[in-house]
Short mmCIF file of C-alpha atoms in Angstrom, two decimals:
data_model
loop_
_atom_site.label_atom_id
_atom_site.label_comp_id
_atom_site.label_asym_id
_atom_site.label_seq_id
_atom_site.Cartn_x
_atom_site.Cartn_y
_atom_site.Cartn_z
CA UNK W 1 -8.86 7.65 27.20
CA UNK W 2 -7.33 10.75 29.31
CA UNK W 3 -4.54 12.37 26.91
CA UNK W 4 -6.24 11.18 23.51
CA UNK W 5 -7.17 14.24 21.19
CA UNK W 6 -10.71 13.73 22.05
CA UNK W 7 -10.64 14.82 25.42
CA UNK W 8 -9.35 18.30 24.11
CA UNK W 9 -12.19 20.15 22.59
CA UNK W 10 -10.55 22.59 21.36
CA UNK W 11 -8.37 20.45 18.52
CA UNK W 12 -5.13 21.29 20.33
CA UNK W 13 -2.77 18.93 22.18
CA UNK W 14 -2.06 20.88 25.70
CA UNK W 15 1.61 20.64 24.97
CA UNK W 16 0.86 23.54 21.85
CA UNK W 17 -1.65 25.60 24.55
CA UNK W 18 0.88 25.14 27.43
CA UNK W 19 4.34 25.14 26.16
CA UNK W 20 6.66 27.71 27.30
CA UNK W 21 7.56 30.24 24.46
CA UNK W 22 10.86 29.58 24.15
CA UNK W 23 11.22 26.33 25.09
CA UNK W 24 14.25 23.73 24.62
CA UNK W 25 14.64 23.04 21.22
CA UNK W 26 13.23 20.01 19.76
CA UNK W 27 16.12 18.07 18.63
CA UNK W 28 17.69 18.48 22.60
CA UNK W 29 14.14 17.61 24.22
CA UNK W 30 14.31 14.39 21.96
CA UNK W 31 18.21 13.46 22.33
CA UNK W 32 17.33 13.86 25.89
CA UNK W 33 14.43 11.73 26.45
CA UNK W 34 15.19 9.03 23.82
CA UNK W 35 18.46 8.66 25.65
CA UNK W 36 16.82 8.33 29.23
CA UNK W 37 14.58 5.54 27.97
CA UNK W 38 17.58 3.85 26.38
CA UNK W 39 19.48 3.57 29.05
CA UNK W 40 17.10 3.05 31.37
CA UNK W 41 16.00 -0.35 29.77
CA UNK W 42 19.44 -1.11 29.69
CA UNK W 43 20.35 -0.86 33.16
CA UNK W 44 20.00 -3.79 35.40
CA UNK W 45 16.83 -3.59 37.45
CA UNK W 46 18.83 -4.13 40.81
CA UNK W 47 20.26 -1.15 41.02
CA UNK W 48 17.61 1.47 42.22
CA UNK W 49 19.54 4.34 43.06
CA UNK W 50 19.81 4.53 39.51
CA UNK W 51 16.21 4.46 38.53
CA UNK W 52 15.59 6.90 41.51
CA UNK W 53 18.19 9.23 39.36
CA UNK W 54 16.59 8.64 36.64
CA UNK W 55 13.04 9.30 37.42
CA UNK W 56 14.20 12.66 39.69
CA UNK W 57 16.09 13.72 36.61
CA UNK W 58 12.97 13.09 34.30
CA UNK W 59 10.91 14.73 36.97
CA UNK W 60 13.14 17.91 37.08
CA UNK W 61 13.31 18.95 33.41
CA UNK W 62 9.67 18.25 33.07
CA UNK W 63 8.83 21.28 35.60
CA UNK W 64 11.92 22.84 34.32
CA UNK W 65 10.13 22.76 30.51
CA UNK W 66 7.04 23.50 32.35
CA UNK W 67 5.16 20.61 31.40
CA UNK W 68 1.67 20.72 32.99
CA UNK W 69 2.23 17.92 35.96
CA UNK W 70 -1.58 17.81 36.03
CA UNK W 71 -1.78 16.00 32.60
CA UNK W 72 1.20 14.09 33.29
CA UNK W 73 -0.38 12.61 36.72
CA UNK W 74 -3.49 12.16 34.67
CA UNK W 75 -1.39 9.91 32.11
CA UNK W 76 0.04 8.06 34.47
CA UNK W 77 -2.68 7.04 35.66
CA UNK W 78 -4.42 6.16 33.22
CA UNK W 79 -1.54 3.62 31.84
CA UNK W 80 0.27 2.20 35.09
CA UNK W 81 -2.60 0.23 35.99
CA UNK W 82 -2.29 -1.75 32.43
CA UNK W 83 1.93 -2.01 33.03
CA UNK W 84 1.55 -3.09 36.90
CA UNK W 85 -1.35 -5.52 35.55
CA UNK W 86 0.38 -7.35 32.93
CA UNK W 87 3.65 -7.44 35.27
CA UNK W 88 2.02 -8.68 38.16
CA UNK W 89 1.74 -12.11 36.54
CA UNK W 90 5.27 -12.42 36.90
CA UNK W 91 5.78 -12.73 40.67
CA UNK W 92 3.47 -16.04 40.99
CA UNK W 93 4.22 -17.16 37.92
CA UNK W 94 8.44 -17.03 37.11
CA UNK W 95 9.13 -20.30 38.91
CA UNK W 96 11.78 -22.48 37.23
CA UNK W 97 12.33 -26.44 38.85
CA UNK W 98 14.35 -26.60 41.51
CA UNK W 99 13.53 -23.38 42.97
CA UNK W 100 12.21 -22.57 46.08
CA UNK W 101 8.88 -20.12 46.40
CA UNK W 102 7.32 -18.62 49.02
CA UNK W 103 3.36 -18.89 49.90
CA UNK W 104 1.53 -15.92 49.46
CA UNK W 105 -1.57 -14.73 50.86
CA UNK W 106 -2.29 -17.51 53.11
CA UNK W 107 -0.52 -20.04 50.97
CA UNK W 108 -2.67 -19.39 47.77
CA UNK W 109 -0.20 -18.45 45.20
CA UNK W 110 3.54 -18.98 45.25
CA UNK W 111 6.39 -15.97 44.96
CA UNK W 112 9.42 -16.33 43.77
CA UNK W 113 12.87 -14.12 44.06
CA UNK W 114 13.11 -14.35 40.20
CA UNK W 115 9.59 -13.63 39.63
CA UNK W 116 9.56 -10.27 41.57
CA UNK W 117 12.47 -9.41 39.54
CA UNK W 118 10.80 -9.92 36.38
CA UNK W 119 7.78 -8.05 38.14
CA UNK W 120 9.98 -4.79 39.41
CA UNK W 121 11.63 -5.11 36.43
CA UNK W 122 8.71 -4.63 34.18
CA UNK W 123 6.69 -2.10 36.36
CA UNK W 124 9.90 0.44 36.88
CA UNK W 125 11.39 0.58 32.88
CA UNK W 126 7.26 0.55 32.04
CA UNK W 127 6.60 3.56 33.95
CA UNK W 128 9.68 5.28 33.21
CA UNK W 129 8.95 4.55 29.25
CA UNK W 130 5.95 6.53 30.10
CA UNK W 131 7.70 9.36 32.01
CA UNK W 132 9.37 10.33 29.73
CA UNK W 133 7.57 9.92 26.64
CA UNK W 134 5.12 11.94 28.34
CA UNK W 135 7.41 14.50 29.33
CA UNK W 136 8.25 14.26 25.82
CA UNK W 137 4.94 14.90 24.32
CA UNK W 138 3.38 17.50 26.61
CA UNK W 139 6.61 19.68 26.36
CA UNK W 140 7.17 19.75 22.78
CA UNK W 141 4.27 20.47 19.87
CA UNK W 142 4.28 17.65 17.27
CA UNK W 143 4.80 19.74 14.27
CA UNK W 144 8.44 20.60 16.15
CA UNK W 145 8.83 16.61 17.20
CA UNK W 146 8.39 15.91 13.69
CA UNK W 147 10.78 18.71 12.56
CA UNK W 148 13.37 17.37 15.26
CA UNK W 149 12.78 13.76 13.97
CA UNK W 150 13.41 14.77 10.29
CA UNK W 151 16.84 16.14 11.59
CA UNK W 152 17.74 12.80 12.98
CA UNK W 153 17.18 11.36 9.21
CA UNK W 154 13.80 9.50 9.75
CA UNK W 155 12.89 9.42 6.25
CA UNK W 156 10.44 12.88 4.89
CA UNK W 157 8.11 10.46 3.29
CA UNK W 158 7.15 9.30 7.13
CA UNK W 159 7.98 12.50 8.43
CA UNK W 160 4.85 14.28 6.25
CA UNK W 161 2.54 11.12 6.56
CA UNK W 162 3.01 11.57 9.97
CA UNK W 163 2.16 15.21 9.86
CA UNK W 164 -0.78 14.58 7.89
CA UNK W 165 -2.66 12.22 9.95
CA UNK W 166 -1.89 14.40 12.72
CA UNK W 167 -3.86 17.24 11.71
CA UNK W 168 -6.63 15.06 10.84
CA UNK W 169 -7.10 12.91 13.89
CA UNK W 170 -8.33 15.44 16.11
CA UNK W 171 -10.73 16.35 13.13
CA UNK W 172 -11.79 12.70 13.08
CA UNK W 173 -11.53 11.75 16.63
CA UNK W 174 -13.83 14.95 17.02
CA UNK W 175 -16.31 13.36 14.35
CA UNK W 176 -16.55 9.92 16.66
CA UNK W 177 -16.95 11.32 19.51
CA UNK W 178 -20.18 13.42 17.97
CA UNK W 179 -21.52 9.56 16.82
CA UNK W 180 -20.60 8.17 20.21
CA UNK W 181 -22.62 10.95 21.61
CA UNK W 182 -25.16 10.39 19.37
CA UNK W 183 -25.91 6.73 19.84
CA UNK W 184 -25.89 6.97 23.71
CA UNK W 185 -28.36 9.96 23.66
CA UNK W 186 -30.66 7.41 21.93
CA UNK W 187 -30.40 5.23 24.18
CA UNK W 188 -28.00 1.95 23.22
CA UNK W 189 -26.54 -0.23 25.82
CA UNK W 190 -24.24 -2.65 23.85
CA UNK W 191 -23.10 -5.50 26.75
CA UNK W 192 -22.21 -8.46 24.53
CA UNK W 193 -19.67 -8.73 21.87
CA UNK W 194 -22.56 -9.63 19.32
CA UNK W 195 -23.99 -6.34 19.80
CA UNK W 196 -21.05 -4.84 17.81
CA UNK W 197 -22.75 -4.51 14.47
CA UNK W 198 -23.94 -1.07 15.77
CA UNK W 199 -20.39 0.04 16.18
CA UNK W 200 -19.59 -1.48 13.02
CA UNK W 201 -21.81 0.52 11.34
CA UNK W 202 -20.59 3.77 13.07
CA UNK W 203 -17.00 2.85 12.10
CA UNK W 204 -18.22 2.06 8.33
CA UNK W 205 -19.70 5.66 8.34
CA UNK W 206 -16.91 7.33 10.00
CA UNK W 207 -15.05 5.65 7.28
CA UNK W 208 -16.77 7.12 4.87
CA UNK W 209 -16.86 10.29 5.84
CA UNK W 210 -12.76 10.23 6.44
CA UNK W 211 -12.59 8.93 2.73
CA UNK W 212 -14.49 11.37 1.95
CA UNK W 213 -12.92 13.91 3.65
CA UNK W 214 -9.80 12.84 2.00
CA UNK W 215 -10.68 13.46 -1.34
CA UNK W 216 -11.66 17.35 -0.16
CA UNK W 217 -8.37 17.98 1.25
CA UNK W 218 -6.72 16.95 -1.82
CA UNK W 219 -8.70 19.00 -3.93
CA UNK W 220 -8.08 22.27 -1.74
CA UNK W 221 -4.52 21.06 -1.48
CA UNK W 222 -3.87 21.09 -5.64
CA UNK W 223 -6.21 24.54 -5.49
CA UNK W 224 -2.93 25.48 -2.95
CA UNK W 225 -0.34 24.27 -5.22
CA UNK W 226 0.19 20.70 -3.58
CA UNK W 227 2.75 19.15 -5.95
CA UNK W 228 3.58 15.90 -3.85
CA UNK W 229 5.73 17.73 -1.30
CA UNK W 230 4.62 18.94 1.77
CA UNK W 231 5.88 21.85 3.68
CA UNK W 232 7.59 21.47 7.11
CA UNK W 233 8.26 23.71 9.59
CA UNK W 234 11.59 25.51 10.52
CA UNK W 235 13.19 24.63 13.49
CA UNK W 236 14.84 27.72 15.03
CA UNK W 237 19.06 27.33 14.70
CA UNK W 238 19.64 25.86 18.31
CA UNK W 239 21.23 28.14 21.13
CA UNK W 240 24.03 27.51 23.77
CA UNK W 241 21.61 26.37 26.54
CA UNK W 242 19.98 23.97 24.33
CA UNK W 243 23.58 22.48 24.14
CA UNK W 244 24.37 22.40 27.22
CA UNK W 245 21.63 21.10 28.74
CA UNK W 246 21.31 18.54 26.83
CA UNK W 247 25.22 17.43 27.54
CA UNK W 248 24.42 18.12 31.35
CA UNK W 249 21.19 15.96 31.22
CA UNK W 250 22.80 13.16 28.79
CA UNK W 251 25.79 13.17 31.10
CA UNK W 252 23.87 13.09 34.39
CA UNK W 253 21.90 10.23 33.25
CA UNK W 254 25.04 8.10 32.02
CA UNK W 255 26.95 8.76 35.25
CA UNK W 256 23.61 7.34 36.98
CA UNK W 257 23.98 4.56 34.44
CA UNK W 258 27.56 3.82 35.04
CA UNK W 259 28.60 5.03 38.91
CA UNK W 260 25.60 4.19 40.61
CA UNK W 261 24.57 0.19 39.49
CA UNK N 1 -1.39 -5.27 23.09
CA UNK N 2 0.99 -2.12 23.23
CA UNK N 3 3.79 -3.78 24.56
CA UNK N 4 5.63 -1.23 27.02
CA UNK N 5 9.20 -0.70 28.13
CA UNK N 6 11.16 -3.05 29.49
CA UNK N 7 9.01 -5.78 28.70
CA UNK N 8 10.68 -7.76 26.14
CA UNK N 9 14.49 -8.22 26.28
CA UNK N 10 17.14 -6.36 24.19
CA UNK N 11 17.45 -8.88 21.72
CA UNK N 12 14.63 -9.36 20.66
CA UNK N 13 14.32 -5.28 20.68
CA UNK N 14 16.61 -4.89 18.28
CA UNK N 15 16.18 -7.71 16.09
CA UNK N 16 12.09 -6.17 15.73
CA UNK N 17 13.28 -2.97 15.07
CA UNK N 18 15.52 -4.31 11.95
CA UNK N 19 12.70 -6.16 10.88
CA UNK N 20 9.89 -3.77 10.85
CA UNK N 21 12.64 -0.86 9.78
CA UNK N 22 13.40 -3.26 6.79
CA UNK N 23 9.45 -4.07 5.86
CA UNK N 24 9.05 -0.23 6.30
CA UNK N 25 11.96 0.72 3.84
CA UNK N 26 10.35 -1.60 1.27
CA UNK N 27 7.10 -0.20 1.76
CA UNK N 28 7.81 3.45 1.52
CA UNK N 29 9.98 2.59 -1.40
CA UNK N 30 6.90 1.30 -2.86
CA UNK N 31 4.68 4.07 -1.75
CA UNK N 32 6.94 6.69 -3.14
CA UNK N 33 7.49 4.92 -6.37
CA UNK N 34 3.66 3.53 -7.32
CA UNK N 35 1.54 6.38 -5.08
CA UNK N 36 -0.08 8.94 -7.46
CA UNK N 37 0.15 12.50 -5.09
CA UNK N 38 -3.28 11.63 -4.19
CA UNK N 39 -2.49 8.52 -2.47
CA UNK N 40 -0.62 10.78 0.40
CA UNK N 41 -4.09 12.37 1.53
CA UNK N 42 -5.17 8.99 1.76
CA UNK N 43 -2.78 7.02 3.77
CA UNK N 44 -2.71 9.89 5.80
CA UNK N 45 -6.59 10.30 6.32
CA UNK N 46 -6.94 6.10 7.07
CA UNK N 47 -3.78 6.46 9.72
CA UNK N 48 -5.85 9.23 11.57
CA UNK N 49 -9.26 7.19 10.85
CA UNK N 50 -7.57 3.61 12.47
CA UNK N 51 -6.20 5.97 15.28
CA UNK N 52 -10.35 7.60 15.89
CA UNK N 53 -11.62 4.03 15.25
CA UNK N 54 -9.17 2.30 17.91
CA UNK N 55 -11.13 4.98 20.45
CA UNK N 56 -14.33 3.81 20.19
CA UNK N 57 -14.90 0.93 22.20
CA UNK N 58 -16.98 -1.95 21.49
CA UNK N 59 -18.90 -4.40 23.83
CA UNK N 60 -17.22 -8.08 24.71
CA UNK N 61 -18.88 -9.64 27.60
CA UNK N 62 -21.69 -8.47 30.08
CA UNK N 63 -20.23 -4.55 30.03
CA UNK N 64 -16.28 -5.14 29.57
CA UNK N 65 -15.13 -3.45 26.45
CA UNK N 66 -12.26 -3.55 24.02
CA UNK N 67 -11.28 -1.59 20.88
CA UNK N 68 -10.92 -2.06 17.41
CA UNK N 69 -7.18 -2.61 15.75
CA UNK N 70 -8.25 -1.97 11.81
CA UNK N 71 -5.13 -3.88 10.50
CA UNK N 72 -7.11 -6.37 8.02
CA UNK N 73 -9.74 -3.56 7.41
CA UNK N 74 -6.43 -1.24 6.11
CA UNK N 75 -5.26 -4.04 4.28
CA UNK N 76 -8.30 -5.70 2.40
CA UNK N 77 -8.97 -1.36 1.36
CA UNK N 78 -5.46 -0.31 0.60
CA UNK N 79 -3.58 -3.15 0.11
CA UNK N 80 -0.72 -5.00 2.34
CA UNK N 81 2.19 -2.49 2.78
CA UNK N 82 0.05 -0.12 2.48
CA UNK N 83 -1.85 -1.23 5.60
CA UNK N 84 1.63 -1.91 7.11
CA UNK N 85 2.49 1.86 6.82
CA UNK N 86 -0.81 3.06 8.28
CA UNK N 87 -0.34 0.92 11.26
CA UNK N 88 3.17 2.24 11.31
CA UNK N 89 2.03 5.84 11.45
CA UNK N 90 -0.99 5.10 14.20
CA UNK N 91 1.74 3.08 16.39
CA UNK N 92 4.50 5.67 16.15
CA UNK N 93 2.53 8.90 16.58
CA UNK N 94 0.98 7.01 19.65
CA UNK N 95 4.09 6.20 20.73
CA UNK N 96 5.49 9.78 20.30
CA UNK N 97 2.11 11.65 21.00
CA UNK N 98 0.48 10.10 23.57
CA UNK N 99 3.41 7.40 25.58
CA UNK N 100 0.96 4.71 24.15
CA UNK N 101 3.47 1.61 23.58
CA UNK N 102 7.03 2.11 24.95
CA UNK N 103 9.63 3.49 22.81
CA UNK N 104 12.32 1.10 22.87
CA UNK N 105 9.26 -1.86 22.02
CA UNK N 106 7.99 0.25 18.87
CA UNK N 107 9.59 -1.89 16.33
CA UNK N 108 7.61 -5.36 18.28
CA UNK N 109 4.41 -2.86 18.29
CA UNK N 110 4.95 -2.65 15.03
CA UNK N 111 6.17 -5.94 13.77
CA UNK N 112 3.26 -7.60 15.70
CA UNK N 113 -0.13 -4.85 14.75
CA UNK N 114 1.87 -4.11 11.03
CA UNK N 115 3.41 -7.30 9.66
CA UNK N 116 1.69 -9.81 11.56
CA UNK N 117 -2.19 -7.94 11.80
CA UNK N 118 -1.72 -6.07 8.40
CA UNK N 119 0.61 -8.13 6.03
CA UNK N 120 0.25 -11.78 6.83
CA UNK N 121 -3.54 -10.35 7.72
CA UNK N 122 -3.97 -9.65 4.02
CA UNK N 123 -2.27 -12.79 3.44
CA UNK N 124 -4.86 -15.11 5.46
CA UNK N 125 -7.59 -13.33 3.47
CA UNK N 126 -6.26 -14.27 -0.23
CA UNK N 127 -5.62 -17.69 1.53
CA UNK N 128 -9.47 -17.78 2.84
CA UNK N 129 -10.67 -16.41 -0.17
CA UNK N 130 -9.52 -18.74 -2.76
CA UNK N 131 -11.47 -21.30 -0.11
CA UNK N 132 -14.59 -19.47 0.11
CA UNK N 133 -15.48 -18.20 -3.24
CA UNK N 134 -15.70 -15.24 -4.53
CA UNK N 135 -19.44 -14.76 -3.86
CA UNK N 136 -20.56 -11.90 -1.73
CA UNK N 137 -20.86 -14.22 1.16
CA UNK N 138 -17.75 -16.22 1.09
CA UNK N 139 -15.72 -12.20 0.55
CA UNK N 140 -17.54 -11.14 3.80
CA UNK N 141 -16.31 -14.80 5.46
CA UNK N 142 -12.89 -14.54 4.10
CA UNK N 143 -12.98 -10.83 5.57
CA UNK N 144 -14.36 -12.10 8.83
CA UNK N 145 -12.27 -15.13 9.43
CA UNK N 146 -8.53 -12.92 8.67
CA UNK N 147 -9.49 -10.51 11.31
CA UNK N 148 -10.64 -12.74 13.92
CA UNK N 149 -7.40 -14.85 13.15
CA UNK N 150 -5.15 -11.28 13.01
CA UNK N 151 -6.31 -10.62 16.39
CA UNK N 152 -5.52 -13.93 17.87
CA UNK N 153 -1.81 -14.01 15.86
CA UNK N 154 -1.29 -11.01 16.47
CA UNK N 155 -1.71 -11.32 20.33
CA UNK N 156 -0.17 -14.38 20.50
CA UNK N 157 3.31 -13.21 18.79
CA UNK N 158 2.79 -10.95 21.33
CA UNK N 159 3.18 -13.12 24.40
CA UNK N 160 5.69 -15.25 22.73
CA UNK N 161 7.71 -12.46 22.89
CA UNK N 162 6.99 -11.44 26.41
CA UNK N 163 7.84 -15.02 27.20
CA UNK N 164 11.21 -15.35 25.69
CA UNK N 165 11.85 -12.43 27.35
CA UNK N 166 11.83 -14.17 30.67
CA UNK N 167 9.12 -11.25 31.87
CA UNK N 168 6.32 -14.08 32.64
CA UNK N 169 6.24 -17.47 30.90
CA UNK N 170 4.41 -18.77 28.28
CA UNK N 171 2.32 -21.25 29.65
CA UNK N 172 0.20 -18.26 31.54
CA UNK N 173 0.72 -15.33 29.10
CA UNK N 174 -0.15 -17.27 25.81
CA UNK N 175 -3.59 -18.80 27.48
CA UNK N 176 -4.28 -15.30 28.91
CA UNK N 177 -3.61 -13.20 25.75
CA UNK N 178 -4.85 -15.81 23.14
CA UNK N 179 -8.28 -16.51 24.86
CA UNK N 180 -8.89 -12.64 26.05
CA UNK N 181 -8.74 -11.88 22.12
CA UNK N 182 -10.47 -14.83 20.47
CA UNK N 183 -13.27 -12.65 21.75
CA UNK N 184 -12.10 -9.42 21.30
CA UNK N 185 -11.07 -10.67 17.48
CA UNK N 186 -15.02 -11.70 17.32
CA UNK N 187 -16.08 -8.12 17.79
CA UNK N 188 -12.83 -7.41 15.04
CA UNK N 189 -14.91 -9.23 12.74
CA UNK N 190 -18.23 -8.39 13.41
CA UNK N 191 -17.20 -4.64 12.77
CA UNK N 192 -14.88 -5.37 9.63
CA UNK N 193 -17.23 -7.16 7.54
CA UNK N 194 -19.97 -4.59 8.30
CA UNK N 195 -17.55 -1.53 7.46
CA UNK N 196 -16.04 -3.57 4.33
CA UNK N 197 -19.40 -4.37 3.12
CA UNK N 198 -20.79 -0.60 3.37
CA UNK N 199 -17.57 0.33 1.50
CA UNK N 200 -18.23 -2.26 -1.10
CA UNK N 201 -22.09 -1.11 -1.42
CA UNK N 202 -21.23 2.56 -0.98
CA UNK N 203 -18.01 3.40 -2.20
CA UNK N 204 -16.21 -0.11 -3.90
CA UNK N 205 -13.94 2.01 -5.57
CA UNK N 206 -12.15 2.50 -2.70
CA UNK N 207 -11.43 -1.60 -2.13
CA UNK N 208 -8.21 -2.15 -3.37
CA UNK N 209 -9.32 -6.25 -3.46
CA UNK N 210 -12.52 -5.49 -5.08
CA UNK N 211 -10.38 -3.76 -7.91
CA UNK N 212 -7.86 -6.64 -7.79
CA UNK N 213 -10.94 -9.13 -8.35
CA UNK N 214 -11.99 -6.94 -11.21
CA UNK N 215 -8.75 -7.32 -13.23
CA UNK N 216 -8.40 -11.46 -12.34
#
């Protein structure tokens, strides 16, 4: 659960605690990684040069925006073992009639050409998703994400929803962790899946407590003024560099796309 | 069931992302039109309580755990597109947030956990209910049976679509996915029906099909 709000005590994301002061500006940091993934799924997985360009280049911004690596290894580790797992039924299993397949430890399973391609396929657009979404997150604080996203005309309704639960997961995700804590300090082993009334019941409060919750928030929100609308942030008006190095960066990763598949 | 990147193929990409774009302009349509202000505090606060829910893990078999996905829960409280725009907001911010589901599969996520686990979710439920009676027991069945069956759709659209994809085929992801969550949907509905039936002791305002039984 490494990277989920939980982990962070202190009901900040690292990217807000970590993030260089003036930083890339939102808008560049998500042209720039939304168009990596993009083209990375769209480039033929037999062409590695171009994935190696892709990852370097994904690599090199995200010291450049001096994303903490730490997290990002911690990420990565956390999810690859889920991508490689569900790919890794492709090898032994992609086997159309008529072609040939290879034994595989000691004659066991059967590999096929087409098979690994599905597998290498999978595993190397997975784990660049990842990269760079991670890169994404951990560089840029979600309030400016969301202010970058309402500039590429995702609707404001979404925009402030999204905003909203936001701020209150950590506030919640703080709350079950407290009940988690609770039930194990008294002592509950749940093995079976008919053991999960007691979780049930933990949900059902948390529930409650959110819906509660919910109706406090509005209250102080109308004492605020709260007419429907909610306020987003500013982003600052975008400078040269975040220009061009979103150009160099866009154009790096389509010559990769184009010169070296 | 967060379907990464590069798992499924462009196609089918694209055609999930007009789909679930198109349910999601309907439904915030809706939301903007019918929503009092207060209803904002509340999507928002159930988003952010699916997303603490999904974390806490519940038992399957001797020790192995899986996690709650809250889409019939959402649905049989807040309604159908309601439910589909909370699942929207968990998938996207962990998408965005936390490189939970790849970006370019977001509109599948969503298709598969919104419109197949929340709207034809709250669907199955009507469909169960008008079966089971209205009593307190056959509500808690009807609850019960749509999330066990959400989980095991919604899993199962889910390797279809890695299958047509050509990633693995369907004869060992649909097996593997559908059987892995007939049990994981069992703890689904062991946890919905005891949530949905605190709510409805508790707090039944808050059940928008409690309400909707009310005016029938």
């Amino acid at each position: 659960m490494s990277g989920h709000p939980g982990d962070e005590h202190s009901g900040h994301t690292h990217s807000e605690r970590h993030a260089a002061p003036r930083s890339l500006d939102a808008r560049a940091k998500i042209f720039i990684f939304f168009s990596t993934v993009i083209i990375g799924v769209s480039t033929p997985v037999t062409s590695p040069r171009a994935f190696a360009a892709y990852f370097s280049a994904v690599v090199l911004i995200s010291i450049a925006l001096r994303a903490p690596l730490s997290v990002f290894l911690k990420r990565l580790i956390v999810v690859l073992p889920f991508v490689l797992f569900i790919a890794a039924s492709a090898p032994f299993a992609a086997r159309e009639a008529g072609e040939s397949a290879r034994p595989f430890l000691g004659g066991s399973l059967l590999v096929t050409d087409r098979g690994i391609e599905a597998f290498a396929n999978a595993a190397l657009k997975g784990a660049l998703g990842v990269c760079a979404l991670t890169a994404l997150s951990l560089s840029t604080p979600f309030h400016e994400m969301l202010a970058g996203l309402r500039w590429f005309k995702v609707p404001a309704i979404l925009v402030s929803l999204s905003a909203f639960s936001y701020r209150y997961m950590f506030v919640l995700v703080d709350e079950a962790s407290r009940m988690k804590r609770a039930r194990d300090s008294r002592g509950w082993r749940g093995r079976w899946v008919w053991q999960s009334g007691v979780v049930g019941n933990m949900i059902g409060s948390l529930l409650l407590r959110s819906l509660e919750r919910s109706e406090r928030v509005y209250s102080a929100m109308l004492s605020r003024g709260y007419d429907g609308s909610l306020p987003m942030a500013e982003l600052p008006a975008p400078r040269l560099t975040d220009f061009i190095v979103a150009v160099v960066f866009f154009s790096a990763i389509m010559s990769a796309r184009l010169f070296l598949t | 069931m967060h379907i990464p990147d590069g798992f499924v193929s462009t196609e089918l990409s694209v055609a999930a992302f007009a789909v679930s774009g198109a349910v999601a302009a309907v439904a915030l349509k809706k939301a903007g039109k019918d929503l009092g202000e207060k209803q904002v505090p509340l999507l928002g606060v159930t988003a952010a309580f699916v997303f603490a829910a999904q974390m806490i893990n519940f038992p399957v078999l001797g020790g192995t755990s899986g996690h709650f996905m809250g889409a019939v829960l959402a649905s049989v409280m807040l309604g159908p597109l309601n439910a589909f725009i909370v699942m929207l907001l968990v998938l996207s911010i962990q998408c965005l947030g936390f490189a939970d589901g790849g970006l370019t599969a977001l509109g599948l996520n969503v298709f598969n956990m919104g419109v197949v686990g929340g709207i034809i979710g709250y669907y199955m439920f009507r469909g169960i209910l008008a079966v089971s009676g209205k009593s307190k027991n056959g509500y808690a069945f009807a609850v019960g049976a749509a999330s066990w069956l959400s989980i095991v759709l919604a899993s199962s659209v889910c390797a279809f679509e890695i299958a047509l994809s050509g990633t693995a085929p369907l004869r060992i992801v649909l097996p593997s996915m559908a059987g892995v969550h007939a049990l994981i949907g069992v703890g689904e509905a062991v946890i919905t029906v005891s949530v949905v039936s605190l709510v409805a002791g508790v707090r039944p305002d808050m059940l928008h099909t409690r309400i909707a039984e009310a005016q029938a």
